[in-house]
């Protein structure tokens, strides 16, 4: 039983890391009182109670500190990633906040599809970084006012590989799907996308989600080569490409979100 009380103290610190110290002290004290009086020990005295109290305070506050530190690191990474994405988008006034928008739309789709918080966090970061490879694309191609030549389009198609190579050394991105988003967000459900021509469920789900969010924001934003497109036209085009360019389940989740708003 005493192990359960220790675990309770650990989870108290983790679960309520953002609550005040007074709250942690109060709940921990109640926990120690239960521990002292419910687990009978003929040798227990007031000194034993104080020992329990100090020990459990230490466990709760160490757990609280570690959780707060982990959340601080996570928030710092997210803020840094957002700043990097904004720096990339600022190269062109027409794409300002594009990465933030893609990230936001993709997370909403993930929520509608009831994906885990871990996957939603990966999608948030992956959405911000999905176009990071465009840093390696010449300015005159990115900002060209008119149709790209075949050679220029081939250069554009390299940006998933460039982005992947830029961040592939971050070990956590291998595990959480961020690299999959950067590398595969231009793959098509019918296998006609790039860079590797993957199809169907061979394309990681996180990349299929970002693909829909990316297309929606790109079509509803102005570009150097065209004005922003009407919302109804954009939704019609996304529906038209359901099962060819886009994962049908992802499109259905996205359209449900649009109807609800």
Short mmCIF file of N, CA and C in Angstrom, two decimals, residues 169-246:
data_model
loop_
_atom_site.label_atom_id
_atom_site.label_comp_id
_atom_site.label_asym_id
_atom_site.label_seq_id
_atom_site.Cartn_x
_atom_site.Cartn_y
_atom_site.Cartn_z
N UNK A 169 18.77 15.20 -38.36
CA UNK A 169 19.69 14.90 -37.27
C UNK A 169 19.03 15.07 -35.90
N UNK A 170 17.82 15.60 -35.87
CA UNK A 170 17.09 15.76 -34.61
C UNK A 170 16.39 14.43 -34.32
N UNK A 171 16.91 13.68 -33.38
CA UNK A 171 16.47 12.29 -33.17
C UNK A 171 14.98 12.19 -32.86
N UNK A 172 14.46 13.13 -32.10
CA UNK A 172 13.05 13.04 -31.73
C UNK A 172 12.12 13.17 -32.93
N UNK A 173 12.56 13.89 -33.96
CA UNK A 173 11.74 14.06 -35.17
C UNK A 173 11.60 12.75 -35.93
N UNK A 174 12.55 11.83 -35.76
CA UNK A 174 12.43 10.51 -36.38
C UNK A 174 11.29 9.73 -35.74
N UNK A 175 11.11 9.90 -34.44
CA UNK A 175 10.15 9.09 -33.70
C UNK A 175 8.73 9.64 -33.77
N UNK A 176 8.58 10.97 -33.80
CA UNK A 176 7.24 11.53 -33.64
C UNK A 176 6.52 11.89 -34.94
N UNK A 177 7.15 11.68 -36.09
CA UNK A 177 6.46 11.90 -37.36
C UNK A 177 6.73 13.24 -38.02
N UNK A 178 7.49 14.13 -37.38
CA UNK A 178 7.76 15.44 -37.97
C UNK A 178 8.51 15.30 -39.29
N UNK A 179 9.48 14.39 -39.34
CA UNK A 179 10.23 14.17 -40.59
C UNK A 179 9.32 13.65 -41.69
N UNK A 180 8.35 12.81 -41.32
CA UNK A 180 7.40 12.29 -42.32
C UNK A 180 6.60 13.43 -42.94
N UNK A 181 6.22 14.39 -42.12
CA UNK A 181 5.45 15.54 -42.63
C UNK A 181 6.29 16.35 -43.61
N UNK A 182 7.51 16.66 -43.21
CA UNK A 182 8.39 17.48 -44.06
C UNK A 182 8.68 16.78 -45.38
N UNK A 183 8.90 15.48 -45.34
CA UNK A 183 9.30 14.74 -46.54
C UNK A 183 8.12 14.37 -47.44
N UNK A 184 6.96 14.09 -46.86
CA UNK A 184 5.87 13.48 -47.64
C UNK A 184 4.62 14.34 -47.79
N UNK A 185 4.64 15.61 -47.41
CA UNK A 185 3.40 16.40 -47.46
C UNK A 185 2.95 16.73 -48.89
N UNK A 186 3.78 16.43 -49.90
CA UNK A 186 3.36 16.62 -51.29
C UNK A 186 3.08 15.30 -52.01
N UNK A 187 3.04 14.21 -51.26
CA UNK A 187 2.63 12.95 -51.86
C UNK A 187 1.11 12.98 -52.09
N UNK A 188 0.66 12.23 -53.09
CA UNK A 188 -0.77 12.17 -53.39
C UNK A 188 -1.33 10.78 -53.07
N UNK A 189 -2.59 10.74 -52.73
CA UNK A 189 -3.22 9.48 -52.35
C UNK A 189 -3.20 8.48 -53.50
N UNK A 190 -3.22 9.00 -54.75
CA UNK A 190 -3.22 8.11 -55.92
C UNK A 190 -1.81 7.75 -56.39
N UNK A 191 -0.79 8.23 -55.68
CA UNK A 191 0.59 7.87 -56.01
C UNK A 191 1.26 8.77 -57.03
N UNK A 192 0.61 9.87 -57.40
CA UNK A 192 1.17 10.76 -58.43
C UNK A 192 1.87 11.98 -57.84
N UNK A 193 2.15 11.95 -56.55
CA UNK A 193 2.82 13.09 -55.93
C UNK A 193 4.32 12.94 -55.92
N UNK A 194 4.97 13.74 -55.13
CA UNK A 194 6.43 13.71 -55.00
C UNK A 194 6.80 13.89 -53.54
N UNK A 195 7.99 13.49 -53.12
CA UNK A 195 9.16 13.15 -53.94
C UNK A 195 9.29 11.66 -54.28
N UNK A 196 8.53 10.78 -53.64
CA UNK A 196 8.76 9.35 -53.82
C UNK A 196 7.59 8.60 -54.46
N UNK A 197 6.51 9.30 -54.75
CA UNK A 197 5.37 8.67 -55.40
C UNK A 197 4.66 7.63 -54.54
N UNK A 198 4.62 7.85 -53.24
CA UNK A 198 3.89 6.95 -52.36
C UNK A 198 2.39 7.10 -52.59
N UNK A 199 1.62 6.06 -52.22
CA UNK A 199 0.18 6.12 -52.42
C UNK A 199 -0.56 5.56 -51.22
N UNK A 200 -1.84 5.95 -51.10
CA UNK A 200 -2.72 5.40 -50.08
C UNK A 200 -2.14 5.50 -48.68
N UNK A 201 -2.30 4.42 -47.93
CA UNK A 201 -1.85 4.41 -46.54
C UNK A 201 -0.34 4.21 -46.41
N UNK A 202 0.36 4.06 -47.52
CA UNK A 202 1.83 4.06 -47.47
C UNK A 202 2.35 5.45 -47.14
N UNK A 203 1.51 6.46 -47.39
CA UNK A 203 1.86 7.82 -46.98
C UNK A 203 1.51 7.95 -45.50
N UNK A 204 2.43 8.37 -44.65
CA UNK A 204 2.12 8.51 -43.22
C UNK A 204 0.90 9.40 -43.00
N UNK A 205 0.05 9.02 -42.06
CA UNK A 205 -1.19 9.75 -41.81
C UNK A 205 -0.93 11.22 -41.52
N UNK A 206 0.12 11.52 -40.75
CA UNK A 206 0.41 12.92 -40.40
C UNK A 206 0.68 13.75 -41.65
N UNK A 207 1.31 13.14 -42.65
CA UNK A 207 1.59 13.86 -43.90
C UNK A 207 0.31 14.04 -44.72
N UNK A 208 -0.58 13.04 -44.69
CA UNK A 208 -1.85 13.15 -45.41
C UNK A 208 -2.71 14.28 -44.83
N UNK A 209 -2.63 14.45 -43.52
CA UNK A 209 -3.39 15.52 -42.87
C UNK A 209 -2.84 16.89 -43.25
N UNK A 210 -1.53 17.04 -43.18
CA UNK A 210 -0.90 18.32 -43.51
C UNK A 210 -1.11 18.66 -44.98
N UNK A 211 -1.19 17.66 -45.85
CA UNK A 211 -1.40 17.90 -47.28
C UNK A 211 -2.72 18.64 -47.52
N UNK A 212 -3.77 18.24 -46.82
CA UNK A 212 -5.07 18.91 -46.98
C UNK A 212 -5.01 20.33 -46.41
N UNK A 213 -4.43 20.48 -45.23
CA UNK A 213 -4.31 21.80 -44.61
C UNK A 213 -3.47 22.74 -45.47
N UNK A 214 -2.39 22.22 -46.04
CA UNK A 214 -1.49 23.00 -46.89
C UNK A 214 -2.22 23.50 -48.13
N UNK A 215 -2.96 22.60 -48.77
CA UNK A 215 -3.69 22.98 -49.99
C UNK A 215 -4.76 24.02 -49.69
N UNK A 216 -5.48 23.84 -48.60
CA UNK A 216 -6.55 24.78 -48.25
C UNK A 216 -5.99 26.17 -48.04
N UNK A 217 -4.91 26.29 -47.25
CA UNK A 217 -4.36 27.62 -46.99
C UNK A 217 -3.75 28.23 -48.25
N UNK A 218 -3.10 27.39 -49.06
CA UNK A 218 -2.50 27.91 -50.30
C UNK A 218 -3.57 28.45 -51.25
N UNK A 219 -4.71 27.76 -51.33
CA UNK A 219 -5.77 28.18 -52.26
C UNK A 219 -6.54 29.39 -51.76
N UNK A 220 -6.65 29.54 -50.45
CA UNK A 220 -7.42 30.67 -49.91
C UNK A 220 -6.55 31.87 -49.59
N UNK A 221 -5.27 31.82 -49.97
CA UNK A 221 -4.35 32.95 -49.80
C UNK A 221 -3.93 33.45 -51.18
N UNK A 222 -3.60 34.73 -51.25
CA UNK A 222 -3.15 35.27 -52.53
C UNK A 222 -1.71 34.85 -52.78
N UNK A 223 -1.37 34.73 -54.05
CA UNK A 223 -0.02 34.38 -54.48
C UNK A 223 0.42 35.38 -55.55
N UNK A 224 1.71 35.40 -55.83
CA UNK A 224 2.21 36.35 -56.83
C UNK A 224 1.60 36.07 -58.20
N UNK A 225 1.22 34.82 -58.45
CA UNK A 225 0.71 34.44 -59.77
C UNK A 225 -0.81 34.40 -59.84
N UNK A 226 -1.54 34.64 -58.71
CA UNK A 226 -3.00 34.68 -58.73
C UNK A 226 -3.52 35.26 -57.43
N UNK A 227 -4.80 35.70 -57.48
CA UNK A 227 -5.46 36.19 -56.28
C UNK A 227 -5.96 35.01 -55.46
N UNK A 228 -6.34 35.27 -54.22
CA UNK A 228 -6.89 34.19 -53.40
C UNK A 228 -8.18 33.68 -54.02
N UNK A 229 -8.46 32.40 -53.82
CA UNK A 229 -9.63 31.78 -54.43
C UNK A 229 -10.80 31.79 -53.46
N UNK A 230 -11.99 31.77 -54.04
CA UNK A 230 -13.21 31.76 -53.25
C UNK A 230 -13.29 30.51 -52.38
N UNK A 231 -13.84 30.63 -51.16
CA UNK A 231 -13.92 29.51 -50.24
C UNK A 231 -14.73 28.35 -50.82
N UNK A 232 -15.87 28.65 -51.39
CA UNK A 232 -16.71 27.58 -51.93
C UNK A 232 -16.01 26.85 -53.07
N UNK A 233 -15.28 27.60 -53.89
CA UNK A 233 -14.54 26.98 -54.99
C UNK A 233 -13.43 26.08 -54.42
N UNK A 234 -12.73 26.58 -53.39
CA UNK A 234 -11.66 25.81 -52.78
C UNK A 234 -12.18 24.49 -52.21
N UNK A 235 -13.29 24.56 -51.48
CA UNK A 235 -13.88 23.36 -50.90
C UNK A 235 -14.34 22.38 -51.98
N UNK A 236 -14.87 22.93 -53.06
CA UNK A 236 -15.31 22.09 -54.18
C UNK A 236 -14.13 21.35 -54.80
N UNK A 237 -13.00 22.05 -54.95
CA UNK A 237 -11.81 21.42 -55.53
C UNK A 237 -11.25 20.34 -54.60
N UNK A 238 -11.26 20.60 -53.31
CA UNK A 238 -10.77 19.60 -52.36
C UNK A 238 -11.68 18.36 -52.41
N UNK A 239 -12.99 18.59 -52.48
CA UNK A 239 -13.94 17.46 -52.59
C UNK A 239 -13.70 16.68 -53.89
N UNK A 240 -13.45 17.42 -54.94
CA UNK A 240 -13.25 16.79 -56.25
C UNK A 240 -12.01 15.89 -56.25
N UNK A 241 -11.03 16.24 -55.45
CA UNK A 241 -9.78 15.47 -55.40
C UNK A 241 -9.73 14.48 -54.25
N UNK A 242 -10.86 14.26 -53.62
CA UNK A 242 -10.97 13.27 -52.55
C UNK A 242 -10.78 11.87 -53.13
N UNK A 243 -9.81 11.14 -52.62
CA UNK A 243 -9.52 9.80 -53.11
C UNK A 243 -8.50 9.76 -54.22
N UNK A 244 -8.16 10.93 -54.78
CA UNK A 244 -7.11 10.99 -55.81
C UNK A 244 -5.90 11.72 -55.23
N UNK A 245 -6.06 13.00 -54.96
CA UNK A 245 -4.95 13.74 -54.34
C UNK A 245 -4.94 13.55 -52.82
N UNK A 246 -6.14 13.48 -52.23
CA UNK A 246 -6.24 13.49 -50.78
C UNK A 246 -6.86 12.22 -50.21
#
